[in-house]
XYZ file of C-alpha atoms in Angstrom:
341
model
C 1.274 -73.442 -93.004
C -1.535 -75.972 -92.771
C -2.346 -76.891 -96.194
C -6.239 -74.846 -97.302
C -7.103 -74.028 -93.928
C -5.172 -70.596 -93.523
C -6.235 -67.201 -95.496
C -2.698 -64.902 -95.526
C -0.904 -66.875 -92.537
C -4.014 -67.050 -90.453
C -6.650 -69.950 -89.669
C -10.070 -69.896 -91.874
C -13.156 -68.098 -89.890
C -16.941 -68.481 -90.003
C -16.879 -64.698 -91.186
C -14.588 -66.049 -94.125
C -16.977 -68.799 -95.316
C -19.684 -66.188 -94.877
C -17.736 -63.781 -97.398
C -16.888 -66.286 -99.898
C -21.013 -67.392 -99.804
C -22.568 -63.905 -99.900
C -24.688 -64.525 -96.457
C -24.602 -63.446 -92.944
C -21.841 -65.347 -90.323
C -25.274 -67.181 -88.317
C -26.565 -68.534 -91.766
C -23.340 -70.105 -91.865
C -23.444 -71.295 -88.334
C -27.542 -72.639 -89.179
C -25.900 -74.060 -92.334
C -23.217 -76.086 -90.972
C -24.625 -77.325 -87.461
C -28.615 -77.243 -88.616
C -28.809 -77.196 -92.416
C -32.521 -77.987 -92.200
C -33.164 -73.988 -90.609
C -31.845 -72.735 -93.946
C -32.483 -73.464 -97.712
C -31.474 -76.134 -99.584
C -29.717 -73.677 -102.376
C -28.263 -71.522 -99.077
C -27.207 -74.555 -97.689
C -25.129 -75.853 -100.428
C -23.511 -72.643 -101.492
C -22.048 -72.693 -97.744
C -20.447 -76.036 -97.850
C -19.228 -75.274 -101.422
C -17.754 -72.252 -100.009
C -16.421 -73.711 -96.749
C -14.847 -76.667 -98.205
C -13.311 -74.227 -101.246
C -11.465 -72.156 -98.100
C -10.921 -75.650 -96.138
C -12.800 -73.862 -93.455
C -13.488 -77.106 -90.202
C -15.986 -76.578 -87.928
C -15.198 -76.879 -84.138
C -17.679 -79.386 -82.710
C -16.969 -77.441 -78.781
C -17.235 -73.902 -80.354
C -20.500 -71.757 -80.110
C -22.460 -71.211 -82.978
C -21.899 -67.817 -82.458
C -18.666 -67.025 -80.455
C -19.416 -64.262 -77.911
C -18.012 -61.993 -75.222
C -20.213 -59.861 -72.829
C -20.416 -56.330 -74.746
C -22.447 -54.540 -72.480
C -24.209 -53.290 -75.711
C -28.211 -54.187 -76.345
C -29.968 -53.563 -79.397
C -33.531 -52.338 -80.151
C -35.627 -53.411 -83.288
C -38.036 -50.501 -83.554
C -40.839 -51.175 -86.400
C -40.816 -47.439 -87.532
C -38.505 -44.531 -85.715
C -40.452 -42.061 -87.313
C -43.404 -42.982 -85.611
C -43.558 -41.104 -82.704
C -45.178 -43.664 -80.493
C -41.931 -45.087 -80.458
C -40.324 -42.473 -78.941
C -40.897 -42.330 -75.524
C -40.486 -46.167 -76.238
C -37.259 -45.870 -76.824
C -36.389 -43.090 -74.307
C -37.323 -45.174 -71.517
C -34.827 -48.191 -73.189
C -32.263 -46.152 -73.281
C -32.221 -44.870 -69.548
C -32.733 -48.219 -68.213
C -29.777 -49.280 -70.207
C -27.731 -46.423 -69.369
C -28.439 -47.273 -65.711
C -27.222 -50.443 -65.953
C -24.203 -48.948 -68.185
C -25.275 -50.783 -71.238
C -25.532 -48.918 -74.491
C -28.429 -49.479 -76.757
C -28.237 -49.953 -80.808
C -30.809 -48.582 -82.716
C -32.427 -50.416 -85.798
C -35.156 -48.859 -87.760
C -37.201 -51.803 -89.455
C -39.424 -49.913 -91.425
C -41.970 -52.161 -91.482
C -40.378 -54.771 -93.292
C -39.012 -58.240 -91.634
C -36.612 -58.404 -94.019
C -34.959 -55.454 -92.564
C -35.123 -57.368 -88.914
C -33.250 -60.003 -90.262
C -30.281 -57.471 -91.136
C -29.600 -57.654 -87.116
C -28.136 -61.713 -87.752
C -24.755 -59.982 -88.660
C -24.393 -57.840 -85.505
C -25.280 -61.092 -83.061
C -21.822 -61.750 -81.948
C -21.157 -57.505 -81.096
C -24.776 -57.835 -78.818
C -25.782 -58.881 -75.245
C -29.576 -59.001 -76.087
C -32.368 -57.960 -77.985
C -35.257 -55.811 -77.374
C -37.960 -56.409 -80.610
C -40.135 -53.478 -80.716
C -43.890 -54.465 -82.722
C -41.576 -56.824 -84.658
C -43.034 -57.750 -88.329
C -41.272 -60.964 -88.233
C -42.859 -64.520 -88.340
C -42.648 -66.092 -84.628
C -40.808 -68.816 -86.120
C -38.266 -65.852 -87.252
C -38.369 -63.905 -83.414
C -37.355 -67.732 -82.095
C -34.604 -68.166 -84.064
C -33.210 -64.744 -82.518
C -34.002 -65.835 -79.449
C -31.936 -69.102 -79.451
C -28.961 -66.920 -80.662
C -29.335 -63.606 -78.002
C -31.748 -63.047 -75.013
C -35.025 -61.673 -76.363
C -37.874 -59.722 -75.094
C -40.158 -58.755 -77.516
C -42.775 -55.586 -77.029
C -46.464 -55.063 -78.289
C -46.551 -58.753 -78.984
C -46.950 -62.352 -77.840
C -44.697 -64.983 -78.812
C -45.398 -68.086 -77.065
C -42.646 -68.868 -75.185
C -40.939 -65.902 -74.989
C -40.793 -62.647 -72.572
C -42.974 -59.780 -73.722
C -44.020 -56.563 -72.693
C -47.490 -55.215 -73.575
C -50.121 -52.221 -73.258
C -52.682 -53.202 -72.670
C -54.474 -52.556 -76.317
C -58.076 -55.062 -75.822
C -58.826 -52.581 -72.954
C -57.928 -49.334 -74.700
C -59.866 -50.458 -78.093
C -63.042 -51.374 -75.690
C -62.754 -48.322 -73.680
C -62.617 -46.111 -76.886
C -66.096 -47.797 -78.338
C -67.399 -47.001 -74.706
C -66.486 -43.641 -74.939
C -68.463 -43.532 -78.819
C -71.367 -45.279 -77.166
C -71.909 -42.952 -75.073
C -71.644 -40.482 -77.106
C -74.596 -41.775 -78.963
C -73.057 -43.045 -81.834
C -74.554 -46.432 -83.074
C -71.765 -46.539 -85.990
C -68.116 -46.984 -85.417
C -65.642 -47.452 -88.427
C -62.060 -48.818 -87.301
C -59.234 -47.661 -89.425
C -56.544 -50.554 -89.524
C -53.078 -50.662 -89.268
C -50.344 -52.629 -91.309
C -51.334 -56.400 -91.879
C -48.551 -57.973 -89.632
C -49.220 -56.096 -87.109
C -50.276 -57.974 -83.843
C -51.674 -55.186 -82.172
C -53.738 -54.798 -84.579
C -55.668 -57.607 -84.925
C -55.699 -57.405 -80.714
C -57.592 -54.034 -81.008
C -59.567 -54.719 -83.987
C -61.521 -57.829 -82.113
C -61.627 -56.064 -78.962
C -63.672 -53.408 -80.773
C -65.954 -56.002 -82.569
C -66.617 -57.319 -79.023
C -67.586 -54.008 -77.427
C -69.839 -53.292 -80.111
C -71.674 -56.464 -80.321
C -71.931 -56.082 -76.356
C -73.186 -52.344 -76.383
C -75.074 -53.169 -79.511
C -72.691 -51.118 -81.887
C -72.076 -51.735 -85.534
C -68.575 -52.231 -86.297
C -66.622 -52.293 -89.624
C -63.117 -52.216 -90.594
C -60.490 -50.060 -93.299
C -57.449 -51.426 -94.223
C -54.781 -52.343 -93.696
C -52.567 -49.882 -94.044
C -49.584 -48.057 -93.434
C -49.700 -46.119 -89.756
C -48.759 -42.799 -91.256
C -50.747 -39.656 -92.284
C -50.860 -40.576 -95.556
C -52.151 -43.692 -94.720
C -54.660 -41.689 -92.877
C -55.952 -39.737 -96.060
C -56.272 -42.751 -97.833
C -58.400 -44.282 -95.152
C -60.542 -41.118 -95.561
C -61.212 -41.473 -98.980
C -62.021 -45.082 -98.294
C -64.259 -44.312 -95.264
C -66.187 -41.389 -97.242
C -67.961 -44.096 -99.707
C -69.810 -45.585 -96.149
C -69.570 -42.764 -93.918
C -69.897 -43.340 -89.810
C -70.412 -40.386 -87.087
C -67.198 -42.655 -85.291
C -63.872 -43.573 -85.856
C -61.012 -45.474 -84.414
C -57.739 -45.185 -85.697
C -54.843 -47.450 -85.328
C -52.771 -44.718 -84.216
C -52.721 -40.878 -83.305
C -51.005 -39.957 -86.660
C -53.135 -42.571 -89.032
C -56.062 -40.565 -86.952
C -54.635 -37.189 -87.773
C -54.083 -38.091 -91.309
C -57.639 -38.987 -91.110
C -59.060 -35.500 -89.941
C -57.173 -33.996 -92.521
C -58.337 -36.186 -95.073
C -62.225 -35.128 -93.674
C -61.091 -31.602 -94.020
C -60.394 -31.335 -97.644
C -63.425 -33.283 -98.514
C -65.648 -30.815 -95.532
C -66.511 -32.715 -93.045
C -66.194 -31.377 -89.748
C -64.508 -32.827 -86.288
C -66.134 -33.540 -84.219
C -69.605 -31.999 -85.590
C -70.258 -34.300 -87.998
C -67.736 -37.397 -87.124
C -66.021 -38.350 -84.037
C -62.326 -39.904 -84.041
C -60.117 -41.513 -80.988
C -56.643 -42.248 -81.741
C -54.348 -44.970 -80.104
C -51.069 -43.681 -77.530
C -51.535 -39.877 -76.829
C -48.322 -39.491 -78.482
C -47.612 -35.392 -77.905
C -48.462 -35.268 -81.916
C -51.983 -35.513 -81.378
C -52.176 -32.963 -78.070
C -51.213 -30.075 -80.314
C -53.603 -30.700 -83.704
C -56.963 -29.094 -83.955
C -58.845 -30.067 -83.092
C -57.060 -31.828 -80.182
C -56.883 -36.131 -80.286
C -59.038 -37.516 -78.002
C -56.770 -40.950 -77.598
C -55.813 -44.153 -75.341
C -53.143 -43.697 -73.580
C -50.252 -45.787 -73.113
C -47.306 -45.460 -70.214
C -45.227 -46.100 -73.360
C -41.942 -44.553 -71.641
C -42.359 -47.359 -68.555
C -42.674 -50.078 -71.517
C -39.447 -49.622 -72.813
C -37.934 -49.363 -69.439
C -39.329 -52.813 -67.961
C -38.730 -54.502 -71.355
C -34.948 -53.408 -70.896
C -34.705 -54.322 -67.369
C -36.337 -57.715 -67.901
C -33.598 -57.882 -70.590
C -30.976 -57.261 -68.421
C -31.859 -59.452 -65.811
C -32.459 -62.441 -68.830
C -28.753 -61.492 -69.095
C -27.436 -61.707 -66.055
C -28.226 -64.951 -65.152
C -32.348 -64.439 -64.417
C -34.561 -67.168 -65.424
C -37.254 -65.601 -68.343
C -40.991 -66.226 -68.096
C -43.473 -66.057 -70.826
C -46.500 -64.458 -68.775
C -46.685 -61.053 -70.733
C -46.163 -58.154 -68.516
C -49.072 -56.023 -69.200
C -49.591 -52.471 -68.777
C -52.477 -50.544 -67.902
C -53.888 -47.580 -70.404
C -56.257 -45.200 -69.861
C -58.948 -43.209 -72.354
C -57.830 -39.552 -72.732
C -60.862 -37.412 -74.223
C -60.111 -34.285 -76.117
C -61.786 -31.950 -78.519
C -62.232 -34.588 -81.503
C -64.762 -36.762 -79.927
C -68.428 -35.205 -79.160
C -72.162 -36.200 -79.233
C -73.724 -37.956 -82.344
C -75.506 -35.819 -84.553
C -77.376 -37.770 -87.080
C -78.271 -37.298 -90.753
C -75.218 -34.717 -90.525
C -73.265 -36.477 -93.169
C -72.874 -35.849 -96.799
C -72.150 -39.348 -98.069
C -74.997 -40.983 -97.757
C-alpha cells in the first residue's frame, strides 16, 4: 500500500479531497491548478485537506476528467415560468434527435443555484444557460469547463441565442402610440436580468422618438404576484399604458387593476412580453410580443451540439425575429378616465 495516498486499498481522488473540504470536485480542480479563481480561505482548506489524504495532483490529467455522455444540461432561470416552456420543448427534441438526453435545472432566480451544476460537470457534454442570473465572469468559468451556449443573453465571447427583445419593446410603444396614448409605464423584471435592461432602453428610445413619456416599476419578480405589487406601485402615478416584462407579471397586473376598479383596456392599456398560451386564455385576452421561443431552444441545442462535435463556436448572437400580437387588452386612449390622479 503506498503510504497516505490510498483510502481502503484504493488511490486518493479529486472527489475525495472535495469530501474531506466540504466543496464541489471543480473548486478543487480551480484550487489546486488556479488557486487565484477561488478564495483565499477555500483555497487553503483544499490543500489542508489534500495533503491530510496525501491526495497528488497529475500534472497530464484534466481538470475535470471526462468521457462523452451524450447527456446536455439546461439551466432554466424559472421552470414555472411558462415562457420557458416551449423553450425547453424545443431543447429537448433537438437533443433527442441527436440522441442526447437533456438535464433539467431549475435556478430559481438565484446564481447561487447555477453554481450547484459545478458538481455534475464531469456526468455532462455541454451546457445550455437559459436567462442565466450569473455574473459573466461566472458563465466563463463554465464555459472553460463544458461547451456553453447561453440564451436571452450576451456574453462577450461566447455563443448565444436571442429574441429579438429591442424590437419587440419598440414595436409594443408603437402599438401604444398609436393608440393615442402619450403615457407609457414599463413594469420591470428581476434586477439581473439582461433582457431586461435590453427592453427597458429600447422603450425609452421609442418614446423619446415618437415623443412618448416613459417611466419605469421595479424590479421585480416576473410572477403574478409580482404583477399586483407593480399595480399598487403604478396606481400612485397612474398611465393609460403599460408594458410588462412578461405575460404573467402583465396578468398579475390586470388583476391587480381589477381589485382596485380599473378597467382593461377602457381605462389602461397593457402589452405583455412572449404570447406564452397563459395570456391567450385571460380576459381580457394579452395583447403581447411574440417570440418563436420553441425554435430558440432548438438552435441553441443544435449550436451546442455542433460546439461538441468538433464545430468551431462564434460569438455573433443568433437573433430571432418577434412579432407584436394585439389582443383585447390594448385599445384607444381615453383621457381623464383614471381615478388616481
Amino acid at each position: 500500500m503506498d503510504s497516505g495516498n490510498e483510502i481502503v486499498g484504493r488511490a486518493v481522488t479529486i472527489y475525495d479531497v472535495a469530501t474531506a473540504a466540504g466543496v464541489a470536485p471543480s473548486t478543487v480542480s480551480r484550487a489546486l491548478a488556479r488557486p487565484g479563481r477561488v478564495s483565499a480561505v477555500t483555497a487553503a482548506k483544499v490543500r489542508r485537506a489534500a495533503a491530510e489524504l496525501g491526495y497528488q495532483r497529475s500534472s497530464a490529467a484534466p481538470t475535470l476528467p471526462h468521457a462523452p455522455s451524450r447527456r446536455l444540461a439546461m439551466l432554466v432561470a424559472d421552470i414555472a415560468n411558462p415562457v420557458f416552456v416551449e423553450v425547453i420543448r424545443g431543447a429537448e427534441a433537438a437533443a433527442e434527435a441527436a440522441d442526447h438526453s437533456l438535464v433539467l435545472i431549475d435556478t430559481r432566480e438565484s446564481s447561487v443555484r447555477e453554481r450547484l451544476v459545478e458538481p455534475l460537470l464531469p456526468m455532462l457534454d455541454g451546457l445550455l444557460l437559459t436567462s442565466p442570473r450569473l455574473s459573466d465572469s461566472g458563465i466563463r468559468m463554465l464555459a472553460k469547463q463544458r461547451p456553453v451556449v447561453v440564451l436571452n443573453r450576451i456574453v462577450q465571447g461566447l455563443p448565444s441565442v436571442l429574441t429579438d427583445s429591442a424590437r419587440g419593446a419598440r414595436r409594443a410603444v408603437e402599438h401604444l402610440g398609436a393608440l393615442g396614448h402619450e403615457e407609457v409605464t414599463y413594469l420591470a423584471g428581476p434586477e439581473a436580468s439582461w433582457t431586461d435592461g435590453v427592453r427597458w432602453r429600447s422603450i425609452q428610445e421609442a418614446g423619446m422618438e415618437l415623443f412618448l413619456r416613459t417611466r419605469r416599476i421595479g424590479p421585480q419578480e416576473p410572477t403574478i404576484q409580482g404583477g399586483l405589487r407593480a399595480a399598487r406601485r403604478w396606481a400612485a402615478q397612474p398611465t393609460t399604458a403599460v408594458v410588462a416584462f412578461n405575460d404573467v407579471m402583465a396578468i398579475g397586473f390586470i388583476q391587480g387593476l381589477r381589485a382596485l376598479g380599473i378597467e382593461v383596456p377602457g381605462e389602461v392599456s397593457v402589452v405583455g412580453f412572449d404570447n406564452s398560451q397563459v395570456g391567450s386564455l385571460t380576459t381580457p385576452a394579452l395583447t403581447s410580443v411574440a417570440s418563436p421561443l420553441r425554435s430558440q431552444g432548438a438552435t441553441a441545442t443544435r449550436n451546442l451540439l455542433a460546439i461538441i462535435g468538433g464545430a468551431r463556436p462564434t460569438s455573433e448572437p443568433v437573433l430571432l425575429p418577434v412579432k407584436l400580437v394585439p389582443r383585447a387588452s390594448t385599445g384607444k386612449a381615453r383621457p381623464g378616465r383614471l381615478v388616481f390622479r
